[in-house]
GROMACS .gro file of C-alpha atoms in nm:
model
  264
    1MET     CA    1  -0.083  -1.864   0.754
    2ASP     CA    2  -0.134  -2.224   0.869
    3PHE     CA    3   0.180  -2.409   0.756
    4THR     CA    4   0.071  -2.751   0.889
    5ASN     CA    5   0.041  -2.914   0.547
    6VAL     CA    6   0.353  -2.742   0.413
    7ASN     CA    7   0.553  -2.844   0.719
    8ALA     CA    8   0.441  -3.204   0.668
    9ARG     CA    9   0.507  -3.225   0.294
   10GLY     CA   10   0.784  -2.970   0.246
   11LEU     CA   11   0.847  -2.653   0.049
   12VAL     CA   12   1.101  -2.613  -0.230
   13LEU     CA   13   1.256  -2.277  -0.314
   14LEU     CA   14   1.436  -2.266  -0.648
   15GLY     CA   15   1.665  -1.963  -0.630
   16CYS     CA   16   1.708  -1.745  -0.323
   17GLY     CA   17   1.807  -1.392  -0.421
   18LYS     CA   18   1.674  -1.083  -0.249
   19MET     CA   19   1.308  -1.159  -0.318
   20GLY     CA   20   1.338  -1.526  -0.228
   21SER     CA   21   1.523  -1.439   0.093
   22ALA     CA   22   1.260  -1.183   0.190
   23MET     CA   23   0.983  -1.436   0.135
   24LEU     CA   24   1.167  -1.709   0.325
   25ALA     CA   25   1.224  -1.476   0.622
   26GLY     CA   26   0.852  -1.402   0.629
   27TRP     CA   27   0.754  -1.769   0.613
   28LEU     CA   28   0.992  -1.868   0.892
   29ALA     CA   29   0.860  -1.585   1.109
   30ASP     CA   30   0.504  -1.705   1.038
   31GLY     CA   31   0.568  -2.061   1.153
   32LEU     CA   32   0.721  -2.248   0.861
   33SER     CA   33   0.964  -2.507   0.996
   34PRO     CA   34   1.321  -2.469   0.862
   35ALA     CA   35   1.334  -2.848   0.841
   36ALA     CA   36   1.053  -2.840   0.582
   37VAL     CA   37   1.240  -2.600   0.351
   38HIS     CA   38   1.456  -2.725   0.065
   39VAL     CA   39   1.648  -2.454  -0.120
   40ILE     CA   40   1.828  -2.494  -0.451
   41ASP     CA   41   2.078  -2.212  -0.492
   42PRO     CA   42   2.429  -2.239  -0.642
   43ALA     CA   43   2.567  -1.956  -0.426
   44PRO     CA   44   2.376  -1.948  -0.096
   45SER     CA   45   2.426  -1.637   0.116
   46ASP     CA   46   2.563  -1.647   0.467
   47TRP     CA   47   2.215  -1.556   0.592
   48LEU     CA   48   2.058  -1.848   0.406
   49GLN     CA   49   2.318  -2.092   0.538
   50SER     CA   50   2.237  -1.984   0.893
   51GLN     CA   51   1.861  -2.055   0.872
   52GLY     CA   52   1.870  -2.431   0.923
   53VAL     CA   53   1.709  -2.512   0.587
   54ALA     CA   54   1.820  -2.795   0.358
   55LEU     CA   55   2.054  -2.661   0.090
   56ASN     CA   56   2.112  -2.818  -0.252
   57GLY     CA   57   2.024  -3.167  -0.132
   58PRO     CA   58   1.768  -3.429  -0.236
   59LEU     CA   59   1.414  -3.296  -0.270
   60PRO     CA   60   1.102  -3.451  -0.117
   61PRO     CA   61   0.902  -3.640  -0.381
   62SER     CA   62   0.577  -3.449  -0.329
   63PRO     CA   63   0.625  -3.114  -0.157
   64ALA     CA   64   0.318  -2.897  -0.107
   65ILE     CA   65   0.463  -2.612  -0.311
   66ALA     CA   66   0.769  -2.520  -0.513
   67ILE     CA   67   0.852  -2.153  -0.557
   68ILE     CA   68   1.045  -2.058  -0.869
   69ALA     CA   69   1.251  -1.746  -0.802
   70VAL     CA   70   1.534  -1.765  -1.053
   71LYS     CA   71   1.629  -1.513  -1.320
   72PRO     CA   72   1.459  -1.575  -1.657
   73GLN     CA   73   1.794  -1.642  -1.825
   74MET     CA   74   1.861  -1.921  -1.573
   75MET     CA   75   1.523  -2.087  -1.623
   76GLY     CA   76   1.632  -2.344  -1.881
   77GLN     CA   77   1.898  -2.501  -1.662
   78ALA     CA   78   1.705  -2.461  -1.335
   79LEU     CA   79   1.363  -2.607  -1.414
   80PRO     CA   80   1.477  -2.966  -1.484
   81GLN     CA   81   1.566  -2.989  -1.113
   82LEU     CA   82   1.193  -2.977  -1.034
   83GLN     CA   83   1.062  -3.218  -1.295
   84SER     CA   84   1.059  -3.519  -1.061
   85LEU     CA   85   0.812  -3.353  -0.824
   86GLU     CA   86   0.459  -3.492  -0.807
   87ASN     CA   87   0.132  -3.332  -0.694
   88THR     CA   88   0.311  -3.008  -0.622
   89LEU     CA   89   0.182  -2.656  -0.674
   90LEU     CA   90   0.431  -2.448  -0.873
   91LEU     CA   91   0.444  -2.079  -0.785
   92SER     CA   92   0.656  -1.859  -1.011
   93ILE     CA   93   0.772  -1.515  -0.905
   94ALA     CA   94   1.007  -1.496  -1.203
   95ALA     CA   95   0.949  -1.202  -1.436
   96GLY     CA   96   0.896  -1.252  -1.806
   97THR     CA   97   0.813  -1.625  -1.810
   98SER     CA   98   0.456  -1.716  -1.904
   99ILE     CA   99   0.240  -1.992  -1.762
  100ALA     CA  100   0.246  -2.157  -2.106
  101ALA     CA  101   0.625  -2.176  -2.089
  102PHE     CA  102   0.605  -2.353  -1.753
  103GLU     CA  103   0.334  -2.587  -1.882
  104GLN     CA  104   0.574  -2.710  -2.149
  105HIS     CA  105   0.809  -2.825  -1.873
  106PHE     CA  106   0.536  -2.947  -1.633
  107PRO     CA  107   0.237  -3.081  -1.831
  108GLY     CA  108  -0.078  -3.101  -1.622
  109ALA     CA  109   0.073  -2.928  -1.320
  110ALA     CA  110  -0.104  -2.663  -1.114
  111ILE     CA  111   0.086  -2.340  -1.181
  112VAL     CA  112   0.045  -1.993  -1.031
  113ARG     CA  113   0.230  -1.696  -1.173
  114ALA     CA  114   0.285  -1.396  -0.948
  115MET     CA  115   0.440  -1.052  -0.980
  116PRO     CA  116   0.565  -0.912  -0.647
  117ASN     CA  117   0.758  -0.587  -0.611
  118THR     CA  118   1.070  -0.484  -0.423
  119PRO     CA  119   0.906  -0.343  -0.105
  120ALA     CA  120   0.846  -0.712  -0.031
  121ALA     CA  121   1.198  -0.700   0.113
  122ILE     CA  122   1.053  -0.519   0.418
  123GLY     CA  123   0.713  -0.692   0.415
  124GLN     CA  124   0.546  -0.396   0.240
  125GLY     CA  125   0.513  -0.534  -0.111
  126ILE     CA  126   0.209  -0.607  -0.322
  127SER     CA  127   0.184  -0.916  -0.541
  128ALA     CA  128  -0.059  -0.993  -0.821
  129MET     CA  129  -0.126  -1.360  -0.898
  130VAL     CA  130  -0.311  -1.578  -1.147
  131GLY     CA  131  -0.339  -1.954  -1.183
  132ASN     CA  132  -0.370  -2.188  -1.479
  133ALA     CA  133  -0.666  -2.415  -1.550
  134ALA     CA  134  -0.522  -2.692  -1.333
  135THR     CA  135  -0.522  -2.485  -1.014
  136THR     CA  136  -0.791  -2.547  -0.755
  137ALA     CA  137  -0.935  -2.305  -0.502
  138ASP     CA  138  -0.707  -2.462  -0.240
  139ASP     CA  139  -0.406  -2.409  -0.467
  140LEU     CA  140  -0.487  -2.040  -0.505
  141ASP     CA  141  -0.540  -2.003  -0.131
  142LEU     CA  142  -0.203  -2.166  -0.064
  143ALA     CA  143  -0.026  -1.941  -0.315
  144GLU     CA  144  -0.193  -1.632  -0.169
  145GLY     CA  145  -0.095  -1.732   0.184
  146ILE     CA  146   0.265  -1.781   0.077
  147LEU     CA  147   0.274  -1.440  -0.095
  148ARG     CA  148   0.112  -1.265   0.201
  149ALA     CA  149   0.433  -1.323   0.396
  150VAL     CA  150   0.575  -1.019   0.214
  151GLY     CA  151   0.273  -0.790   0.174
  152GLU     CA  152  -0.066  -0.755   0.012
  153VAL     CA  153  -0.195  -0.986  -0.262
  154VAL     CA  154  -0.446  -0.933  -0.543
  155ARG     CA  155  -0.585  -1.197  -0.777
  156LEU     CA  156  -0.604  -1.129  -1.149
  157ASN     CA  157  -0.876  -1.239  -1.387
  158ALA     CA  158  -0.637  -1.331  -1.667
  159GLU     CA  159  -0.264  -1.373  -1.720
  160ASP     CA  160  -0.246  -1.097  -1.980
  161GLN     CA  161  -0.304  -0.849  -1.696
  162ILE     CA  162   0.044  -0.936  -1.563
  163ASP     CA  163   0.208  -0.703  -1.816
  164ALA     CA  164   0.010  -0.404  -1.689
  165VAL     CA  165   0.083  -0.507  -1.330
  166THR     CA  166   0.452  -0.518  -1.419
  167GLY     CA  167   0.431  -0.170  -1.570
  168LEU     CA  168   0.245  -0.028  -1.269
  169SER     CA  169   0.344  -0.197  -0.942
  170GLY     CA  170   0.635  -0.416  -1.054
  171SER     CA  171   0.833  -0.125  -1.195
  172GLY     CA  172   0.650   0.135  -0.987
  173PRO     CA  173   0.891   0.150  -0.692
  174ALA     CA  174   1.158   0.287  -0.927
  175TYR     CA  175   0.921   0.564  -1.035
  176VAL     CA  176   0.861   0.657  -0.673
  177PHE     CA  177   1.233   0.650  -0.593
  178HIS     CA  178   1.291   0.888  -0.881
  179LEU     CA  179   1.014   1.112  -0.751
  180ILE     CA  180   1.196   1.126  -0.417
  181GLU     CA  181   1.518   1.214  -0.599
  182ALA     CA  182   1.345   1.490  -0.792
  183MET     CA  183   1.171   1.633  -0.485
  184ALA     CA  184   1.496   1.634  -0.290
  185ALA     CA  185   1.680   1.807  -0.573
  186ALA     CA  186   1.403   2.067  -0.592
  187GLY     CA  187   1.439   2.130  -0.219
  188VAL     CA  188   1.812   2.183  -0.262
  189ALA     CA  189   1.740   2.428  -0.545
  190GLN     CA  190   1.527   2.626  -0.299
  191GLY     CA  191   1.810   2.650  -0.048
  192LEU     CA  192   1.781   2.339   0.170
  193ASP     CA  193   2.073   2.123   0.274
  194ALA     CA  194   2.090   1.804   0.062
  195ASP     CA  195   2.051   1.561   0.354
  196LEU     CA  196   1.761   1.758   0.496
  197ALA     CA  197   1.589   1.781   0.157
  198LEU     CA  198   1.625   1.405   0.105
  199LYS     CA  199   1.482   1.327   0.449
  200LEU     CA  200   1.189   1.560   0.393
  201ALA     CA  201   1.116   1.414   0.049
  202THR     CA  202   1.149   1.052   0.160
  203HIS     CA  203   0.925   1.086   0.463
  204THR     CA  204   0.671   1.293   0.271
  205VAL     CA  205   0.631   1.018   0.011
  206ALA     CA  206   0.626   0.742   0.273
  207GLY     CA  207   0.378   0.926   0.494
  208ALA     CA  208   0.147   1.018   0.208
  209GLY     CA  209   0.142   0.656   0.093
  210ALA     CA  210   0.065   0.532   0.443
  211LEU     CA  211  -0.214   0.789   0.477
  212ALA     CA  212  -0.362   0.684   0.141
  213ILE     CA  213  -0.368   0.320   0.259
  214ALA     CA  214  -0.516   0.401   0.601
  215SER     CA  215  -0.776   0.655   0.490
  216ASP     CA  216  -1.132   0.579   0.386
  217GLU     CA  217  -1.103   0.866   0.137
  218GLY     CA  218  -0.957   0.821  -0.210
  219PRO     CA  219  -0.640   0.995  -0.328
  220ALA     CA  220  -0.833   1.266  -0.513
  221GLN     CA  221  -1.016   1.368  -0.194
  222LEU     CA  222  -0.696   1.351   0.010
  223ARG     CA  223  -0.537   1.587  -0.242
  224ILE     CA  224  -0.831   1.824  -0.212
  225ASN     CA  225  -0.813   1.810   0.168
  226VAL     CA  226  -0.457   1.945   0.171
  227THR     CA  227  -0.512   2.207  -0.099
  228SER     CA  228  -0.626   2.542   0.038
  229PRO     CA  229  -0.774   2.783  -0.219
  230ASN     CA  230  -0.502   3.013  -0.352
  231GLY     CA  231  -0.253   2.856  -0.112
  232THR     CA  232   0.094   2.710  -0.158
  233THR     CA  233  -0.023   2.360  -0.248
  234GLN     CA  234  -0.255   2.493  -0.518
  235ALA     CA  235   0.032   2.694  -0.665
  236GLY     CA  236   0.244   2.380  -0.685
  237LEU     CA  237  -0.035   2.164  -0.825
  238GLU     CA  238  -0.107   2.416  -1.100
  239VAL     CA  239   0.241   2.335  -1.232
  240LEU     CA  240   0.230   1.960  -1.169
  241MET     CA  241  -0.120   1.850  -1.262
  242PRO     CA  242  -0.126   1.949  -1.631
  243GLU     CA  243   0.188   1.739  -1.694
  244LEU     CA  244   0.189   1.447  -1.452
  245PRO     CA  245  -0.107   1.229  -1.565
  246ASP     CA  246   0.013   1.204  -1.924
  247LEU     CA  247   0.374   1.149  -1.816
  248ILE     CA  248   0.278   0.866  -1.579
  249ALA     CA  249   0.048   0.712  -1.841
  250ARG     CA  250   0.332   0.705  -2.093
  251THR     CA  251   0.573   0.569  -1.833
  252VAL     CA  252   0.349   0.277  -1.735
  253ALA     CA  253   0.262   0.209  -2.100
  254ALA     CA  254   0.632   0.188  -2.193
  255ALA     CA  255   0.706  -0.056  -1.911
  256THR     CA  256   0.396  -0.262  -1.997
  257SER     CA  257   0.500  -0.278  -2.361
  258ARG     CA  258   0.849  -0.392  -2.266
  259SER     CA  259   0.702  -0.663  -2.043
  260LYS     CA  260   0.505  -0.796  -2.340
  261GLU     CA  261   0.820  -0.803  -2.552
  262LEU     CA  262   1.010  -1.002  -2.287
  263LYS     CA  263   0.748  -1.273  -2.238
  264GLY     CA  264   0.876  -1.626  -2.269
   0.00000   0.00000   0.00000
């Protein structure tokens, strides 16, 4: 990303937990000047204090972008710290807080709401984003560039899609981690050492995901490619396939429903 404008005007990061730290590390590696970064965080980590950014000091009057990365329960006391900013794009990566809620605090402001996921911590996340009526094409490009520091980015057609994104990719890493747990436990049940079973399960999931991303073929065809007629994979799939689609559908639906309930 070209950080020329951001370096000149400044970037504000409100809250710097794991996700904020991962994003900041990506921006700095991409060419964002530490001198342009202003972080508001009541308990800055040792890592954050070593990055050369401005901590809990005066903010520039018109930074290019302000990223809101605080917990929803902290939003009420945190947002007033940004209300003096002018002509600044607001990018929220906070779960459960709607664009309308931000518009009450910042009337007329350009606001982008995004939902990243935890693999962003290693630059392998995926974020979905949507802007309000005040955002311009340049605003959306800036927000996307900022989010690309930690992985892929998709743009949504409407904010109400955020709940489904939360249920699928936002909560999805936990589903995959549980799959790894279950596969490892199944390997142990078949006589493997626990550490070996965990390594096999973890790398199988990681490798299959990487292959799905790299391949021109869809996941259904990739499944077919590895399934020999009357072979071991077919025997396993005959147990898994009748149950898994409905189970995953109910899992994502439950998380999506909870996201709707939590909206501010």
